[in-house]
Amino acid sequence: MDNVTFKRQLARAIKPWLKFFLILGVWISTTAHVVVSHPVRDPGLVAGHDVVTSLITSLNLETFQAFRASLTLNGQTDQPIGLYAEGIMAYPIVQQPTSNPAFVSTQPNTLTHFALAQRYGSLGLLAHNHLAGQAFFALQPEQTLWVVFGDGSLKRYRIVTIERYQALQPHSPYSKFINLDDPQQKVLSATELFLHIYENPGALVLQTCIAQGDELSWGRLFVIAQPEDTAPRRFPQS
């Protein structure tokens, strides 16, 4: 099978799923959105939420241990149950029901494991940006993120890039997107954007929405981190 044929088949296979994740703003009836006044260069302004944006230089082991102890282990080595970013977030992660691939938790300070991303080799975490997702706007490149898995093991990631996209048709599940940080303003289809973000083996991806003016589904924010550990660690002891 040639590469063009493969990509066409892949695009057809994932197209029905795109409405579940690239358009997080589709759930407007249950989701409010944070307005980012300057979405290209000023993503750290979160309405009514004062967050720490300094780079992470060390891990507060006592705080981290307390977060780890608050999580419920389930023995699953490949199932994330918690995400920790020093001074910014310490959030549990819930799973999407197999019968509801569009599910995103409406609980405060809670992230949702994006099941479809796992099929393409990445670890995706979703959040509404009036809830846990607002903390994503405080993250910066080079910061360290820690993922706790169901068996209690840990994996350390470092943020390598933060990408922001404008949806040209915000309410269409097949909208095209513009990369706001690309000087050439390249336009991507929904399929191309999904593959660009999530067909990234080993990566950790945090996704939420960006609002602009009166448009609640104006854009998408992706925080992308790469693993610094080649294998999961056991929890450090004090």
Tab-separated table of N, CA and C in Angstrom, residues 114-212:
chain	number	residue	atom	x	y	z
A	114	PHE	N	-7.859	10.829	27.263
A	114	PHE	CA	-8.400	10.785	25.910
A	114	PHE	C	-8.046	9.438	25.280
A	115	ALA	N	-9.020	8.535	25.214
A	115	ALA	CA	-8.760	7.155	24.805
A	115	ALA	C	-8.263	7.055	23.370
A	116	LEU	N	-8.823	7.863	22.452
A	116	LEU	CA	-8.439	7.743	21.055
A	116	LEU	C	-6.977	8.091	20.826
A	117	ALA	N	-6.449	9.051	21.578
A	117	ALA	CA	-5.043	9.431	21.412
A	117	ALA	C	-4.120	8.253	21.669
A	118	GLN	N	-4.504	7.406	22.613
A	118	GLN	CA	-3.671	6.260	22.963
A	118	GLN	C	-3.499	5.310	21.784
A	119	ARG	N	-4.493	5.246	20.918
A	119	ARG	CA	-4.394	4.381	19.737
A	119	ARG	C	-3.310	4.853	18.783
A	120	TYR	N	-2.944	6.126	18.875
A	120	TYR	CA	-1.929	6.682	17.988
A	120	TYR	C	-0.604	6.916	18.714
A	121	GLY	N	-0.468	6.336	19.907
A	121	GLY	CA	0.821	6.320	20.589
A	121	GLY	C	1.069	7.426	21.567
A	122	SER	N	0.138	8.381	21.689
A	122	SER	CA	0.353	9.491	22.613
A	122	SER	C	-0.575	9.379	23.814
A	123	LEU	N	-0.283	10.163	24.833
A	123	LEU	CA	-1.096	10.214	26.048
A	123	LEU	C	-1.813	11.558	26.054
A	124	GLY	N	-3.114	11.551	25.769
A	124	GLY	CA	-3.881	12.783	25.691
A	124	GLY	C	-4.714	13.007	26.937
A	125	LEU	N	-4.728	14.245	27.414
A	125	LEU	CA	-5.532	14.631	28.567
A	125	LEU	C	-6.380	15.831	28.186
A	126	LEU	N	-7.686	15.735	28.435
A	126	LEU	CA	-8.638	16.780	28.068
A	126	LEU	C	-9.198	17.457	29.312
A	127	ALA	N	-9.580	18.720	29.161
A	127	ALA	CA	-10.243	19.432	30.259
A	127	ALA	C	-10.992	20.629	29.703
A	128	HIS	N	-12.157	20.916	30.290
A	128	HIS	CA	-12.875	22.139	29.969
A	128	HIS	C	-12.084	23.314	30.542
A	129	ASN	N	-11.998	24.404	29.784
A	129	ASN	CA	-11.109	25.467	30.249
A	129	ASN	C	-11.729	26.416	31.258
A	130	HIS	N	-12.977	26.182	31.667
A	130	HIS	CA	-13.482	26.919	32.816
A	130	HIS	C	-13.277	26.092	34.082
A	131	LEU	N	-12.739	24.887	33.905
A	131	LEU	CA	-12.432	24.007	35.040
A	131	LEU	C	-10.924	23.756	35.052
A	132	ALA	N	-10.512	22.506	35.049
A	132	ALA	CA	-9.079	22.191	35.152
A	132	ALA	C	-8.276	22.733	33.981
A	133	GLY	N	-8.912	22.874	32.812
A	133	GLY	CA	-8.176	23.321	31.636
A	133	GLY	C	-7.607	24.714	31.748
A	134	GLN	N	-8.142	25.540	32.640
A	134	GLN	CA	-7.598	26.892	32.757
A	134	GLN	C	-6.150	26.864	33.244
A	135	ALA	N	-5.765	25.833	33.964
A	135	ALA	CA	-4.372	25.740	34.421
A	135	ALA	C	-3.410	25.490	33.271
A	136	PHE	N	-3.888	24.937	32.161
A	136	PHE	CA	-3.016	24.679	31.015
A	136	PHE	C	-2.412	25.969	30.481
A	137	PHE	N	-3.150	27.089	30.630
A	137	PHE	CA	-2.681	28.359	30.100
A	137	PHE	C	-1.502	28.921	30.897
A	138	ALA	N	-1.251	28.372	32.072
A	138	ALA	CA	-0.137	28.841	32.889
A	138	ALA	C	1.158	28.095	32.595
A	139	LEU	N	1.059	27.012	31.851
A	139	LEU	CA	2.242	26.197	31.576
A	139	LEU	C	3.133	26.855	30.537
A	140	GLN	N	4.436	26.584	30.653
A	140	GLN	CA	5.425	27.166	29.754
A	140	GLN	C	6.395	26.085	29.282
A	141	PRO	N	7.011	26.270	28.099
A	141	PRO	CA	8.030	25.323	27.653
A	141	PRO	C	9.136	25.147	28.693
A	142	GLU	N	9.645	23.939	28.767
A	142	GLU	CA	10.702	23.507	29.681
A	142	GLU	C	10.190	23.146	31.069
A	143	GLN	N	8.923	23.380	31.372
A	143	GLN	CA	8.408	22.945	32.666
A	143	GLN	C	8.285	21.425	32.701
A	144	THR	N	8.366	20.899	33.913
A	144	THR	CA	8.289	19.457	34.130
A	144	THR	C	6.886	19.053	34.557
A	145	LEU	N	6.396	17.982	33.968
A	145	LEU	CA	5.109	17.396	34.332
A	145	LEU	C	5.343	15.961	34.787
A	146	TRP	N	4.629	15.549	35.825
A	146	TRP	CA	4.735	14.189	36.337
A	146	TRP	C	3.391	13.497	36.182
A	147	VAL	N	3.398	12.326	35.577
A	147	VAL	CA	2.188	11.516	35.442
A	147	VAL	C	2.293	10.321	36.375
A	148	VAL	N	1.246	10.094	37.160
A	148	VAL	CA	1.168	8.928	38.034
A	148	VAL	C	0.261	7.911	37.355
A	149	PHE	N	0.708	6.665	37.310
A	149	PHE	CA	-0.059	5.605	36.668
A	149	PHE	C	-0.742	4.727	37.713
A	150	GLY	N	-1.653	3.877	37.230
A	150	GLY	CA	-2.507	3.101	38.121
A	150	GLY	C	-1.793	2.142	39.035
A	151	ASP	N	-0.562	1.761	38.694
A	151	ASP	CA	0.203	0.869	39.563
A	151	ASP	C	1.097	1.637	40.533
A	152	GLY	N	0.988	2.964	40.520
A	152	GLY	CA	1.795	3.787	41.416
A	152	GLY	C	3.093	4.267	40.814
A	153	SER	N	3.428	3.805	39.602
A	153	SER	CA	4.656	4.257	38.961
A	153	SER	C	4.494	5.667	38.420
A	154	LEU	N	5.621	6.301	38.128
A	154	LEU	CA	5.647	7.695	37.688
A	154	LEU	C	6.374	7.815	36.366
A	155	LYS	N	6.035	8.840	35.612
A	155	LYS	CA	6.806	9.175	34.419
A	155	LYS	C	6.928	10.689	34.341
A	156	ARG	N	8.136	11.131	34.078
A	156	ARG	CA	8.433	12.558	34.026
A	156	ARG	C	8.457	13.026	32.568
A	157	TYR	N	7.815	14.160	32.311
A	157	TYR	CA	7.779	14.760	30.976
A	157	TYR	C	8.265	16.204	31.054
A	158	ARG	N	8.778	16.690	29.949
A	158	ARG	CA	9.157	18.097	29.859
A	158	ARG	C	8.422	18.724	28.678
A	159	ILE	N	7.811	19.886	28.918
A	159	ILE	CA	7.062	20.568	27.865
A	159	ILE	C	8.030	21.050	26.786
A	160	VAL	N	7.746	20.684	25.553
A	160	VAL	CA	8.617	21.072	24.446
A	160	VAL	C	7.994	22.146	23.568
A	161	THR	N	6.677	22.198	23.527
A	161	THR	CA	6.023	23.213	22.699
A	161	THR	C	4.586	23.423	23.160
A	162	ILE	N	4.076	24.610	22.890
A	162	ILE	CA	2.676	24.934	23.143
A	162	ILE	C	2.126	25.488	21.835
A	163	GLU	N	1.114	24.825	21.300
A	163	GLU	CA	0.573	25.206	20.005
A	163	GLU	C	-0.860	25.708	20.151
A	164	ARG	N	-1.177	26.773	19.402
A	164	ARG	CA	-2.490	27.406	19.456
A	164	ARG	C	-3.045	27.507	18.045
A	165	TYR	N	-4.287	27.140	17.898
A	165	TYR	CA	-4.914	27.130	16.584
A	165	TYR	C	-6.243	27.864	16.608
A	166	GLN	N	-6.513	28.577	15.536
A	166	GLN	CA	-7.824	29.183	15.345
A	166	GLN	C	-8.651	28.272	14.455
A	167	ALA	N	-9.894	28.020	14.860
A	167	ALA	CA	-10.821	27.250	14.039
A	167	ALA	C	-11.532	28.195	13.073
A	168	LEU	N	-11.416	27.931	11.784
A	168	LEU	CA	-12.028	28.818	10.798
A	168	LEU	C	-13.546	28.678	10.765
A	169	GLN	N	-14.042	27.518	11.148
A	169	GLN	CA	-15.480	27.281	11.294
A	169	GLN	C	-15.698	26.674	12.678
A	170	PRO	N	-15.745	27.505	13.696
A	170	PRO	CA	-15.701	27.024	15.086
A	170	PRO	C	-16.732	25.973	15.445
A	171	HIS	N	-17.888	25.964	14.796
A	171	HIS	CA	-18.944	25.040	15.188
A	171	HIS	C	-19.048	23.825	14.276
A	172	SER	N	-18.114	23.703	13.350
A	172	SER	CA	-18.094	22.541	12.455
A	172	SER	C	-17.076	21.527	12.949
A	173	PRO	N	-17.466	20.249	13.045
A	173	PRO	CA	-16.502	19.226	13.466
A	173	PRO	C	-15.409	18.993	12.435
A	174	TYR	N	-15.564	19.541	11.236
A	174	TYR	CA	-14.566	19.356	10.194
A	174	TYR	C	-13.920	20.689	9.805
A	175	SER	N	-13.908	21.622	10.732
A	175	SER	CA	-13.315	22.933	10.493
A	175	SER	C	-11.843	22.810	10.134
A	176	LYS	N	-11.377	23.738	9.327
A	176	LYS	CA	-9.946	23.877	9.104
A	176	LYS	C	-9.377	24.777	10.195
A	177	PHE	N	-8.056	24.671	10.413
A	177	PHE	CA	-7.401	25.374	11.514
A	177	PHE	C	-6.173	26.115	11.024
A	178	ILE	N	-5.914	27.258	11.658
A	178	ILE	CA	-4.704	28.032	11.394
A	178	ILE	C	-3.815	27.989	12.622
A	179	ASN	N	-2.547	27.671	12.413
A	179	ASN	CA	-1.565	27.686	13.496
A	179	ASN	C	-1.208	29.143	13.784
A	180	LEU	N	-1.581	29.617	14.968
A	180	LEU	CA	-1.381	31.027	15.302
A	180	LEU	C	0.074	31.400	15.508
A	181	ASP	N	0.930	30.423	15.729
A	181	ASP	CA	2.344	30.706	15.949
A	181	ASP	C	3.175	30.484	14.696
A	182	ASP	N	2.529	30.194	13.582
A	182	ASP	CA	3.210	29.989	12.306
A	182	ASP	C	3.147	31.282	11.504
A	183	PRO	N	4.285	31.920	11.232
A	183	PRO	CA	4.274	33.186	10.481
A	183	PRO	C	3.580	33.059	9.124
A	184	GLN	N	3.600	31.860	8.540
A	184	GLN	CA	2.971	31.649	7.238
A	184	GLN	C	1.487	31.323	7.357
A	185	GLN	N	0.988	31.173	8.618
A	185	GLN	CA	-0.434	30.935	8.852
A	185	GLN	C	-0.947	29.744	8.028
A	186	LYS	N	-0.206	28.652	8.088
A	186	LYS	CA	-0.588	27.454	7.337
A	186	LYS	C	-1.938	26.934	7.810
A	187	VAL	N	-2.774	26.527	6.859
A	187	VAL	CA	-4.098	25.998	7.170
A	187	VAL	C	-4.043	24.470	7.169
A	188	LEU	N	-4.601	23.869	8.229
A	188	LEU	CA	-4.650	22.413	8.361
A	188	LEU	C	-6.102	21.952	8.408
A	189	SER	N	-6.362	20.800	7.817
A	189	SER	CA	-7.674	20.188	7.976
A	189	SER	C	-7.762	19.595	9.376
A	190	ALA	N	-8.976	19.227	9.783
A	190	ALA	CA	-9.152	18.613	11.097
A	190	ALA	C	-8.351	17.328	11.206
A	191	THR	N	-8.336	16.536	10.131
A	191	THR	CA	-7.575	15.289	10.137
A	191	THR	C	-6.086	15.564	10.251
A	192	GLU	N	-5.603	16.540	9.490
A	192	GLU	CA	-4.177	16.871	9.537
A	192	GLU	C	-3.775	17.361	10.918
A	193	LEU	N	-4.630	18.162	11.547
A	193	LEU	CA	-4.310	18.648	12.885
A	193	LEU	C	-4.275	17.508	13.886
A	194	PHE	N	-5.253	16.610	13.824
A	194	PHE	CA	-5.258	15.475	14.743
A	194	PHE	C	-3.979	14.648	14.615
A	195	LEU	N	-3.603	14.314	13.384
A	195	LEU	CA	-2.407	13.498	13.182
A	195	LEU	C	-1.148	14.247	13.609
A	196	HIS	N	-1.103	15.544	13.327
A	196	HIS	CA	0.053	16.345	13.729
A	196	HIS	C	0.232	16.341	15.246
A	197	ILE	N	-0.873	16.446	15.980
A	197	ILE	CA	-0.795	16.545	17.436
A	197	ILE	C	-0.655	15.174	18.088
A	198	TYR	N	-1.475	14.233	17.684
A	198	TYR	CA	-1.603	12.990	18.443
A	198	TYR	C	-0.865	11.792	17.862
A	199	GLU	N	-0.493	11.826	16.595
A	199	GLU	CA	0.319	10.736	16.047
A	199	GLU	C	1.783	11.034	16.382
A	200	ASN	N	2.068	10.970	17.664
A	200	ASN	CA	3.349	11.418	18.216
A	200	ASN	C	3.726	10.453	19.341
A	201	PRO	N	4.218	9.273	18.989
A	201	PRO	CA	4.442	8.219	19.984
A	201	PRO	C	5.252	8.690	21.193
A	202	GLY	N	4.716	8.406	22.377
A	202	GLY	CA	5.383	8.742	23.624
A	202	GLY	C	5.043	10.103	24.182
A	203	ALA	N	4.447	10.979	23.381
A	203	ALA	CA	4.195	12.349	23.824
A	203	ALA	C	3.020	12.414	24.793
A	204	LEU	N	3.056	13.423	25.641
A	204	LEU	CA	1.940	13.792	26.511
A	204	LEU	C	1.334	15.064	25.939
A	205	VAL	N	0.012	15.054	25.708
A	205	VAL	CA	-0.670	16.205	25.113
A	205	VAL	C	-1.818	16.633	26.017
A	206	LEU	N	-1.822	17.911	26.394
A	206	LEU	CA	-2.925	18.497	27.152
A	206	LEU	C	-3.724	19.370	26.193
A	207	GLN	N	-5.047	19.194	26.138
A	207	GLN	CA	-5.874	19.946	25.202
A	207	GLN	C	-7.047	20.612	25.910
A	208	THR	N	-7.282	21.874	25.531
A	208	THR	CA	-8.469	22.597	25.970
A	208	THR	C	-8.825	23.617	24.900
A	209	CYS	N	-9.892	24.401	25.133
A	209	CYS	CA	-10.362	25.394	24.160
A	209	CYS	C	-9.842	26.793	24.489
A	210	ILE	N	-9.820	27.626	23.459
A	210	ILE	CA	-9.543	29.051	23.593
A	210	ILE	C	-10.792	29.796	23.122
A	211	ALA	N	-11.231	30.781	23.878
A	211	ALA	CA	-12.324	31.645	23.456
A	211	ALA	C	-11.771	33.012	23.085
A	212	GLN	N	-12.454	33.669	22.170
A	212	GLN	CA	-12.035	35.002	21.749
A	212	GLN	C	-13.274	35.835	21.488
